[in-house]
Amino acid sequence: LTMSQDTAVSEAASAPGVRAATHVPRTWKAYFAVRPEVVALVALVFVVSLVGFTAHRSIYFQISEAGSGLAVHPCIFEHKSKIGGDIQDWDMSALSKDKTSCTTKHCRDHSVTRGDEVFFLNVCRNTMNRPDECIGVYGAKKRVPKAIGYQTADGVCYKTGDVKTAKWSLLDPKDPKKGVKLKYTGGARCDGYTERSTEYRFECDPMAGYGEPLAVYGDCEFVVRWRTALACPIHPSVFLPILFWVGFVIGLYLTIRFFHNILVTKMLLGWEAVPHIQEIRYMGALILMISEKLWEALSKVAPGAATKIGAWWERVVGGRLKSAGGYTSTEDAHVGGRDR
């Protein structure tokens, strides 16, 4: 709003019987009337969350490996070269079948047919289903032992590996670009002494997409050949993990200093107790100024999109911020001819 427009709106708001927000245009400030310090702190949390998501390889999967190794294990392998120190990652999570990846009513595991045998397989977690042959052999579905895969034929069923025994390695230690291996042991005994095992050999093929298991070789120690683009190594970003820990340390510092100011220096509970509040406000005001310019540009280029985004913000986000005490809606922006 210009100064003259703002004055007119204030006068209209103070007139008897006139609702303050009846004729107030929808502007950037009406949608995003948030305290600068709130904007700055939310931006900090957003950055930490975003970077934390990208760093899930080294955080989430370590926790997952320690706490839930009974039915699933981390589906990421990291290799560090002993010569140059180069780090390469492989993320095979997309090959793991679970309920969320089902495209049909009946969820199916990976399967490979070899003669009169059918192998049911999964990657990084137990199979979702128990084959009918296994249910017939064990007498009931709940009696079938959980496994990473099953070897089935007419009237027979064998467990081919235990998810807890997963072991990653390179297909070729001299050339990581060829792909990786994932081996499971702990399957049903094959000849009275040898346990069945399953070794996935993921071969790098940039044009193969996710691919699928091509064939199963061996009698007791099964080898599954699988050509997939996911077997091609990726180089993780070094900057993003550093940025994550910088954001984490800043957030921890602000939290500790805030409680120190409240409990030790006996400052009143409020924004002034936040350390470096003036700098935080300045950063928030800068973010708001830049956002306002971007909003104005969007309104000129695509006014329809700007209107829809503004309506969504007011409906979904605005109410939450208002209830938290940091947001003023259009109706609250002008009351009694003055700004709050």
mmCIF file of C-alpha atoms in Angstrom:
data_model
loop_
_atom_site.group_PDB
_atom_site.id
_atom_site.type_symbol
_atom_site.label_atom_id
_atom_site.label_comp_id
_atom_site.label_asym_id
_atom_site.label_seq_id
_atom_site.Cartn_x
_atom_site.Cartn_y
_atom_site.Cartn_z
ATOM 1 C CA LEU A 1 0.000 0.000 0.000
ATOM 2 C CA THR A 2 1.143 3.581 -0.680
ATOM 3 C CA MET A 3 0.997 6.158 2.100
ATOM 4 C CA SER A 4 -2.177 7.739 0.722
ATOM 5 C CA GLN A 5 -3.815 4.342 0.309
ATOM 6 C CA ASP A 6 -2.834 3.344 3.821
ATOM 7 C CA THR A 7 -4.327 6.557 5.250
ATOM 8 C CA ALA A 8 -7.564 6.007 3.342
ATOM 9 C CA VAL A 9 -7.827 2.456 4.589
ATOM 10 C CA SER A 10 -7.176 3.563 8.174
ATOM 11 C CA GLU A 11 -9.854 6.243 7.987
ATOM 12 C CA ALA A 12 -12.313 3.761 6.521
ATOM 13 C CA ALA A 13 -11.476 1.300 9.288
ATOM 14 C CA SER A 14 -12.224 3.892 11.985
ATOM 15 C CA ALA A 15 -15.610 4.828 10.515
ATOM 16 C CA PRO A 16 -18.619 3.507 12.470
ATOM 17 C CA GLY A 17 -20.170 0.310 11.201
ATOM 18 C CA VAL A 18 -17.417 -0.397 8.709
ATOM 19 C CA ARG A 19 -15.385 -3.601 9.027
ATOM 20 C CA ALA A 20 -11.670 -2.914 8.864
ATOM 21 C CA ALA A 21 -10.837 -5.533 6.255
ATOM 22 C CA THR A 22 -13.767 -5.074 3.874
ATOM 23 C CA HIS A 23 -11.888 -3.192 1.157
ATOM 24 C CA VAL A 24 -8.260 -3.891 2.028
ATOM 25 C CA PRO A 25 -6.396 -5.135 -1.089
ATOM 26 C CA ARG A 26 -4.536 -8.407 -0.815
ATOM 27 C CA THR A 27 -0.905 -7.381 -0.684
ATOM 28 C CA TRP A 28 2.325 -9.098 0.241
ATOM 29 C CA LYS A 29 2.291 -7.596 3.720
ATOM 30 C CA ALA A 30 -1.265 -8.763 4.282
ATOM 31 C CA TYR A 31 -0.263 -12.337 3.569
ATOM 32 C CA PHE A 32 3.127 -12.288 5.292
ATOM 33 C CA ALA A 33 2.765 -9.894 8.246
ATOM 34 C CA VAL A 34 5.274 -11.832 10.328
ATOM 35 C CA ARG A 35 7.837 -10.517 12.788
ATOM 36 C CA PRO A 36 11.323 -10.378 11.196
ATOM 37 C CA GLU A 37 12.873 -12.449 13.980
ATOM 38 C CA VAL A 38 10.302 -15.198 13.340
ATOM 39 C CA VAL A 39 11.199 -15.198 9.652
ATOM 40 C CA ALA A 40 14.914 -15.427 10.398
ATOM 41 C CA LEU A 41 14.541 -18.276 12.882
ATOM 42 C CA VAL A 42 12.162 -20.199 10.604
ATOM 43 C CA ALA A 43 14.626 -19.770 7.751
ATOM 44 C CA LEU A 44 17.360 -21.209 9.941
ATOM 45 C CA VAL A 45 15.192 -24.206 10.863
ATOM 46 C CA PHE A 46 14.268 -24.715 7.200
ATOM 47 C CA VAL A 47 17.908 -24.744 6.128
ATOM 48 C CA VAL A 48 18.821 -27.215 8.861
ATOM 49 C CA SER A 49 15.886 -29.468 7.917
ATOM 50 C CA LEU A 50 16.646 -29.309 4.204
ATOM 51 C CA VAL A 51 20.320 -30.026 4.603
ATOM 52 C CA GLY A 52 19.574 -32.686 7.199
ATOM 53 C CA PHE A 53 17.426 -34.467 4.632
ATOM 54 C CA THR A 54 20.280 -34.473 2.128
ATOM 55 C CA ALA A 55 22.623 -35.772 4.816
ATOM 56 C CA HIS A 56 20.342 -38.706 5.725
ATOM 57 C CA ARG A 57 22.914 -41.156 4.377
ATOM 58 C CA SER A 58 25.210 -40.595 7.328
ATOM 59 C CA ILE A 59 22.563 -39.905 9.995
ATOM 60 C CA TYR A 60 19.277 -41.701 9.402
ATOM 61 C CA PHE A 61 20.728 -44.968 8.200
ATOM 62 C CA GLN A 62 23.195 -45.220 11.075
ATOM 63 C CA ILE A 63 20.283 -44.880 13.506
ATOM 64 C CA SER A 64 18.223 -47.323 11.460
ATOM 65 C CA GLU A 65 21.056 -49.839 11.433
ATOM 66 C CA ALA A 66 21.442 -49.669 15.210
ATOM 67 C CA GLY A 67 17.771 -49.776 16.144
ATOM 68 C CA SER A 68 15.776 -51.755 13.598
ATOM 69 C CA GLY A 69 18.017 -54.397 12.105
ATOM 70 C CA LEU A 70 15.485 -57.186 12.534
ATOM 71 C CA ALA A 71 13.491 -56.594 9.349
ATOM 72 C CA VAL A 72 15.387 -53.960 7.362
ATOM 73 C CA HIS A 73 18.892 -52.543 7.066
ATOM 74 C CA PRO A 74 20.423 -49.443 5.478
ATOM 75 C CA CYS A 75 20.297 -49.689 1.712
ATOM 76 C CA ILE A 76 23.274 -47.393 1.175
ATOM 77 C CA PHE A 77 26.921 -48.329 0.757
ATOM 78 C CA GLU A 78 29.810 -45.896 1.058
ATOM 79 C CA HIS A 79 33.348 -46.561 -0.125
ATOM 80 C CA LYS A 80 36.411 -44.432 0.596
ATOM 81 C CA SER A 81 39.455 -44.895 -1.582
ATOM 82 C CA LYS A 82 42.594 -45.731 0.397
ATOM 83 C CA ILE A 83 44.748 -43.983 -2.188
ATOM 84 C CA GLY A 84 43.120 -40.633 -2.932
ATOM 85 C CA GLY A 85 40.538 -40.565 -0.150
ATOM 86 C CA ASP A 86 37.754 -40.198 -2.720
ATOM 87 C CA ILE A 87 34.294 -41.034 -1.291
ATOM 88 C CA GLN A 88 31.636 -42.717 -3.404
ATOM 89 C CA ASP A 89 28.078 -43.698 -2.458
ATOM 90 C CA TRP A 90 25.545 -46.210 -3.751
ATOM 91 C CA ASP A 91 21.886 -45.841 -2.815
ATOM 92 C CA MET A 92 19.831 -48.959 -3.651
ATOM 93 C CA SER A 93 16.766 -47.956 -1.618
ATOM 94 C CA ALA A 94 14.574 -47.738 -4.717
ATOM 95 C CA LEU A 95 15.010 -51.492 -5.284
ATOM 96 C CA SER A 96 13.594 -52.355 -1.864
ATOM 97 C CA LYS A 97 9.995 -53.522 -2.030
ATOM 98 C CA ASP A 98 7.531 -52.503 0.688
ATOM 99 C CA LYS A 99 3.850 -51.689 1.054
ATOM 100 C CA THR A 100 4.356 -48.067 0.014
ATOM 101 C CA SER A 101 5.816 -49.104 -3.352
ATOM 102 C CA CYS A 102 2.831 -51.230 -4.360
ATOM 103 C CA THR A 103 1.176 -50.238 -7.634
ATOM 104 C CA THR A 104 -1.520 -52.909 -7.497
ATOM 105 C CA LYS A 105 -3.792 -54.263 -4.804
ATOM 106 C CA HIS A 106 -1.552 -57.288 -4.373
ATOM 107 C CA CYS A 107 2.025 -56.394 -3.454
ATOM 108 C CA ARG A 108 4.599 -58.506 -5.229
ATOM 109 C CA ASP A 109 8.229 -59.167 -4.430
ATOM 110 C CA HIS A 110 10.960 -59.495 -7.022
ATOM 111 C CA SER A 111 10.969 -62.936 -8.635
ATOM 112 C CA VAL A 112 13.119 -64.957 -11.026
ATOM 113 C CA THR A 113 12.128 -68.232 -12.678
ATOM 114 C CA ARG A 114 14.788 -70.883 -13.301
ATOM 115 C CA GLY A 115 13.446 -74.092 -14.793
ATOM 116 C CA ASP A 116 10.851 -75.438 -12.389
ATOM 117 C CA GLU A 117 12.139 -73.202 -9.567
ATOM 118 C CA VAL A 118 10.907 -69.734 -8.642
ATOM 119 C CA PHE A 119 13.018 -67.418 -6.489
ATOM 120 C CA PHE A 120 11.217 -64.693 -4.536
ATOM 121 C CA LEU A 121 13.558 -61.879 -3.547
ATOM 122 C CA ASN A 122 13.773 -58.508 -1.871
ATOM 123 C CA VAL A 123 16.562 -55.995 -1.292
ATOM 124 C CA CYS A 124 17.524 -54.590 2.120
ATOM 125 C CA ARG A 125 14.396 -55.951 3.809
ATOM 126 C CA ASN A 126 12.462 -59.174 4.190
ATOM 127 C CA THR A 127 10.033 -60.176 1.467
ATOM 128 C CA MET A 128 6.526 -58.789 1.813
ATOM 129 C CA ASN A 129 4.806 -62.096 1.065
ATOM 130 C CA ARG A 130 5.165 -65.754 2.001
ATOM 131 C CA PRO A 131 5.030 -67.941 -1.142
ATOM 132 C CA ASP A 132 2.168 -70.427 -1.361
ATOM 133 C CA GLU A 133 4.663 -73.287 -1.545
ATOM 134 C CA CYS A 134 6.167 -72.165 1.774
ATOM 135 C CA ILE A 135 2.770 -71.915 3.442
ATOM 136 C CA GLY A 136 2.027 -75.423 2.237
ATOM 137 C CA VAL A 137 5.322 -76.801 3.576
ATOM 138 C CA TYR A 138 5.084 -75.092 6.993
ATOM 139 C CA GLY A 139 1.323 -75.526 7.374
ATOM 140 C CA ALA A 140 0.517 -71.869 8.100
ATOM 141 C CA LYS A 141 1.694 -68.450 6.975
ATOM 142 C CA LYS A 142 2.818 -67.379 10.433
ATOM 143 C CA ARG A 143 5.080 -70.429 10.693
ATOM 144 C CA VAL A 144 7.070 -69.504 7.584
ATOM 145 C CA PRO A 145 10.376 -67.954 8.738
ATOM 146 C CA LYS A 146 10.990 -64.401 7.584
ATOM 147 C CA ALA A 147 13.704 -64.138 4.976
ATOM 148 C CA ILE A 148 15.317 -61.952 2.370
ATOM 149 C CA GLY A 149 14.217 -64.504 -0.218
ATOM 150 C CA TYR A 150 12.897 -67.997 -0.868
ATOM 151 C CA GLN A 151 13.778 -70.815 -3.259
ATOM 152 C CA THR A 152 10.574 -72.594 -4.189
ATOM 153 C CA ALA A 153 9.512 -75.473 -6.406
ATOM 154 C CA ASP A 154 6.685 -78.008 -6.398
ATOM 155 C CA GLY A 155 6.243 -78.927 -2.737
ATOM 156 C CA VAL A 156 9.526 -77.366 -1.493
ATOM 157 C CA CYS A 157 10.506 -74.052 0.077
ATOM 158 C CA TYR A 158 13.899 -72.898 1.350
ATOM 159 C CA LYS A 159 14.981 -69.705 3.040
ATOM 160 C CA THR A 160 17.851 -68.159 1.044
ATOM 161 C CA GLY A 161 19.198 -65.576 3.476
ATOM 162 C CA ASP A 162 18.790 -63.593 6.688
ATOM 163 C CA VAL A 163 18.421 -59.811 6.480
ATOM 164 C CA LYS A 164 20.613 -59.338 9.564
ATOM 165 C CA THR A 165 23.655 -60.803 7.783
ATOM 166 C CA ALA A 166 23.865 -58.151 5.034
ATOM 167 C CA LYS A 167 27.378 -57.367 3.825
ATOM 168 C CA TRP A 168 28.320 -54.816 1.159
ATOM 169 C CA SER A 169 31.416 -54.889 -1.056
ATOM 170 C CA LEU A 170 32.606 -53.780 -4.478
ATOM 171 C CA LEU A 171 32.227 -55.923 -7.569
ATOM 172 C CA ASP A 172 35.780 -54.980 -8.474
ATOM 173 C CA PRO A 173 37.932 -53.433 -5.711
ATOM 174 C CA LYS A 174 40.132 -51.873 -8.392
ATOM 175 C CA ASP A 175 37.223 -50.267 -10.253
ATOM 176 C CA PRO A 176 34.268 -49.048 -8.109
ATOM 177 C CA LYS A 177 32.474 -47.861 -11.244
ATOM 178 C CA LYS A 178 31.556 -51.445 -12.136
ATOM 179 C CA GLY A 179 29.082 -51.777 -9.270
ATOM 180 C CA VAL A 180 28.569 -53.336 -5.844
ATOM 181 C CA LYS A 181 27.702 -56.652 -4.186
ATOM 182 C CA LEU A 182 25.242 -57.300 -1.374
ATOM 183 C CA LYS A 183 25.446 -60.719 0.276
ATOM 184 C CA TYR A 184 23.115 -62.444 2.739
ATOM 185 C CA THR A 185 23.903 -65.658 4.573
ATOM 186 C CA GLY A 186 21.968 -67.647 7.178
ATOM 187 C CA GLY A 187 19.603 -69.464 4.819
ATOM 188 C CA ALA A 188 18.291 -73.019 5.097
ATOM 189 C CA ARG A 189 20.920 -75.751 5.011
ATOM 190 C CA CYS A 190 21.636 -77.055 1.570
ATOM 191 C CA ASP A 191 23.611 -80.291 2.034
ATOM 192 C CA GLY A 192 23.581 -80.674 5.789
ATOM 193 C CA TYR A 193 26.588 -78.380 6.230
ATOM 194 C CA THR A 194 26.369 -75.447 3.814
ATOM 195 C CA GLU A 195 23.822 -72.723 4.453
ATOM 196 C CA ARG A 196 22.042 -71.186 1.530
ATOM 197 C CA SER A 197 23.111 -67.642 0.746
ATOM 198 C CA THR A 198 22.131 -64.929 -1.711
ATOM 199 C CA GLU A 199 24.561 -62.504 -3.314
ATOM 200 C CA TYR A 200 23.184 -59.649 -5.379
ATOM 201 C CA ARG A 201 25.599 -58.421 -8.012
ATOM 202 C CA PHE A 202 24.464 -54.955 -9.000
ATOM 203 C CA GLU A 203 26.160 -54.028 -12.264
ATOM 204 C CA CYS A 204 26.425 -50.372 -13.256
ATOM 205 C CA ASP A 205 24.397 -49.579 -16.378
ATOM 206 C CA PRO A 206 23.422 -45.873 -16.688
ATOM 207 C CA MET A 207 20.770 -46.707 -19.285
ATOM 208 C CA ALA A 208 19.066 -49.526 -17.341
ATOM 209 C CA GLY A 209 16.985 -47.440 -14.927
ATOM 210 C CA TYR A 210 16.129 -49.408 -11.790
ATOM 211 C CA GLY A 211 16.368 -52.641 -13.740
ATOM 212 C CA GLU A 212 15.305 -56.024 -12.392
ATOM 213 C CA PRO A 213 16.967 -59.313 -11.431
ATOM 214 C CA LEU A 214 18.009 -61.022 -14.666
ATOM 215 C CA ALA A 215 19.032 -64.481 -13.530
ATOM 216 C CA VAL A 216 19.961 -66.639 -10.548
ATOM 217 C CA TYR A 217 23.070 -68.822 -10.631
ATOM 218 C CA GLY A 218 24.369 -71.498 -8.259
ATOM 219 C CA ASP A 219 22.889 -74.311 -6.187
ATOM 220 C CA CYS A 220 23.469 -73.344 -2.553
ATOM 221 C CA GLU A 221 25.308 -70.047 -2.809
ATOM 222 C CA PHE A 222 22.984 -68.201 -5.125
ATOM 223 C CA VAL A 223 24.180 -65.283 -7.237
ATOM 224 C CA VAL A 224 21.595 -62.813 -8.561
ATOM 225 C CA ARG A 225 22.652 -60.741 -11.534
ATOM 226 C CA TRP A 226 21.076 -57.277 -11.695
ATOM 227 C CA ARG A 227 21.892 -54.471 -14.132
ATOM 228 C CA THR A 228 20.794 -51.070 -12.781
ATOM 229 C CA ALA A 229 21.717 -47.398 -12.971
ATOM 230 C CA LEU A 230 21.701 -47.322 -9.165
ATOM 231 C CA ALA A 231 24.886 -49.412 -9.187
ATOM 232 C CA CYS A 232 26.765 -46.463 -10.679
ATOM 233 C CA PRO A 233 28.531 -44.564 -7.872
ATOM 234 C CA ILE A 234 27.571 -41.046 -6.883
ATOM 235 C CA HIS A 235 29.844 -38.464 -5.301
ATOM 236 C CA PRO A 236 28.253 -36.944 -2.187
ATOM 237 C CA SER A 237 28.457 -33.204 -1.627
ATOM 238 C CA VAL A 238 30.959 -32.072 1.004
ATOM 239 C CA PHE A 239 29.437 -28.604 1.350
ATOM 240 C CA LEU A 240 25.973 -29.737 2.426
ATOM 241 C CA PRO A 241 27.045 -31.790 5.479
ATOM 242 C CA ILE A 242 29.249 -28.872 6.579
ATOM 243 C CA LEU A 243 26.323 -26.489 6.191
ATOM 244 C CA PHE A 244 24.139 -28.850 8.212
ATOM 245 C CA TRP A 245 26.516 -28.905 11.167
ATOM 246 C CA VAL A 246 27.018 -25.130 11.002
ATOM 247 C CA GLY A 247 23.251 -24.650 11.210
ATOM 248 C CA PHE A 248 23.008 -27.197 14.009
ATOM 249 C CA VAL A 249 25.716 -25.471 16.064
ATOM 250 C CA ILE A 250 24.086 -22.050 15.557
ATOM 251 C CA GLY A 251 20.706 -23.398 16.667
ATOM 252 C CA LEU A 252 22.247 -25.076 19.717
ATOM 253 C CA TYR A 253 24.128 -21.898 20.637
ATOM 254 C CA LEU A 254 20.998 -19.732 20.412
ATOM 255 C CA THR A 255 19.031 -22.200 22.541
ATOM 256 C CA ILE A 256 21.668 -22.398 25.283
ATOM 257 C CA ARG A 257 22.173 -18.623 25.395
ATOM 258 C CA PHE A 258 18.407 -18.029 25.497
ATOM 259 C CA PHE A 259 17.937 -20.218 28.571
ATOM 260 C CA HIS A 260 21.066 -18.701 30.131
ATOM 261 C CA ASN A 261 19.585 -15.229 29.746
ATOM 262 C CA ILE A 262 16.302 -16.348 31.314
ATOM 263 C CA LEU A 263 17.622 -18.477 34.168
ATOM 264 C CA VAL A 264 20.949 -16.833 35.042
ATOM 265 C CA THR A 265 20.772 -13.169 34.041
ATOM 266 C CA LYS A 266 17.042 -13.048 34.935
ATOM 267 C CA MET A 267 15.927 -11.416 31.711
ATOM 268 C CA LEU A 268 12.210 -11.300 31.019
ATOM 269 C CA LEU A 269 10.818 -14.080 28.898
ATOM 270 C CA GLY A 270 10.474 -12.664 25.407
ATOM 271 C CA TRP A 271 12.250 -11.912 22.164
ATOM 272 C CA GLU A 272 14.796 -9.666 23.882
ATOM 273 C CA ALA A 273 16.151 -12.726 25.695
ATOM 274 C CA VAL A 274 17.202 -14.264 22.389
ATOM 275 C CA PRO A 275 20.939 -13.662 21.855
ATOM 276 C CA HIS A 276 21.847 -11.343 18.976
ATOM 277 C CA ILE A 277 18.180 -10.467 18.514
ATOM 278 C CA GLN A 278 18.987 -7.248 16.635
ATOM 279 C CA GLU A 279 21.059 -9.103 14.052
ATOM 280 C CA ILE A 280 18.355 -11.756 13.742
ATOM 281 C CA ARG A 281 15.716 -9.057 13.190
ATOM 282 C CA TYR A 282 17.875 -7.428 10.553
ATOM 283 C CA MET A 283 18.285 -10.745 8.744
ATOM 284 C CA GLY A 284 14.532 -11.400 8.938
ATOM 285 C CA ALA A 285 13.743 -7.918 7.595
ATOM 286 C CA LEU A 286 16.155 -8.521 4.718
ATOM 287 C CA ILE A 287 14.459 -11.827 3.899
ATOM 288 C CA LEU A 288 11.046 -10.132 3.977
ATOM 289 C CA MET A 289 12.256 -7.325 1.704
ATOM 290 C CA ILE A 290 13.660 -9.757 -0.857
ATOM 291 C CA SER A 291 10.542 -11.920 -0.650
ATOM 292 C CA GLU A 292 8.333 -8.879 -1.210
ATOM 293 C CA LYS A 293 10.252 -7.974 -4.362
ATOM 294 C CA LEU A 294 9.934 -11.528 -5.644
ATOM 295 C CA TRP A 295 6.211 -11.531 -4.832
ATOM 296 C CA GLU A 296 5.690 -8.282 -6.737
ATOM 297 C CA ALA A 297 7.547 -9.706 -9.727
ATOM 298 C CA LEU A 298 5.427 -12.880 -9.601
ATOM 299 C CA SER A 299 2.248 -10.805 -9.406
ATOM 300 C CA LYS A 300 3.206 -9.004 -12.595
ATOM 301 C CA VAL A 301 4.303 -12.084 -14.512
ATOM 302 C CA ALA A 302 1.611 -14.514 -13.308
ATOM 303 C CA PRO A 303 -1.110 -12.711 -11.324
ATOM 304 C CA GLY A 304 -3.318 -15.796 -11.241
ATOM 305 C CA ALA A 305 -0.610 -17.932 -9.656
ATOM 306 C CA ALA A 306 0.173 -15.201 -7.113
ATOM 307 C CA THR A 307 -3.489 -15.036 -6.085
ATOM 308 C CA LYS A 308 -3.699 -18.809 -5.612
ATOM 309 C CA ILE A 309 -0.470 -18.931 -3.602
ATOM 310 C CA GLY A 310 -1.639 -16.051 -1.417
ATOM 311 C CA ALA A 311 -5.002 -17.690 -0.773
ATOM 312 C CA TRP A 312 -3.316 -20.980 0.124
ATOM 313 C CA TRP A 313 -0.903 -19.231 2.479
ATOM 314 C CA GLU A 314 -3.683 -17.378 4.266
ATOM 315 C CA ARG A 315 -5.817 -20.511 4.551
ATOM 316 C CA VAL A 316 -3.179 -23.082 5.584
ATOM 317 C CA VAL A 317 -0.218 -21.201 7.027
ATOM 318 C CA GLY A 318 -1.798 -17.960 8.176
ATOM 319 C CA GLY A 319 -4.084 -19.550 10.740
ATOM 320 C CA ARG A 320 -1.233 -21.508 12.297
ATOM 321 C CA LEU A 321 1.009 -18.463 12.589
ATOM 322 C CA LYS A 322 -1.847 -16.384 13.995
ATOM 323 C CA SER A 323 -2.557 -18.999 16.643
ATOM 324 C CA ALA A 324 1.141 -18.983 17.520
ATOM 325 C CA GLY A 325 1.030 -15.225 18.114
ATOM 326 C CA GLY A 326 3.412 -14.203 15.350
ATOM 327 C CA TYR A 327 1.005 -13.430 12.506
ATOM 328 C CA THR A 328 -1.524 -10.715 11.877
ATOM 329 C CA SER A 329 -4.174 -11.276 9.240
ATOM 330 C CA THR A 330 -5.599 -8.600 6.958
ATOM 331 C CA GLU A 331 -8.452 -8.064 9.379
ATOM 332 C CA ASP A 332 -5.976 -7.453 12.203
ATOM 333 C CA ALA A 333 -3.612 -5.274 10.174
ATOM 334 C CA HIS A 334 -5.655 -2.083 10.580
ATOM 335 C CA VAL A 335 -7.796 -1.499 13.621
ATOM 336 C CA GLY A 336 -8.967 1.894 14.862
ATOM 337 C CA GLY A 337 -7.019 3.705 12.140
ATOM 338 C CA ARG A 338 -3.563 2.519 13.219
ATOM 339 C CA ASP A 339 -1.206 -0.403 12.585
ATOM 340 C CA ARG A 340 -0.675 -2.922 15.337
#
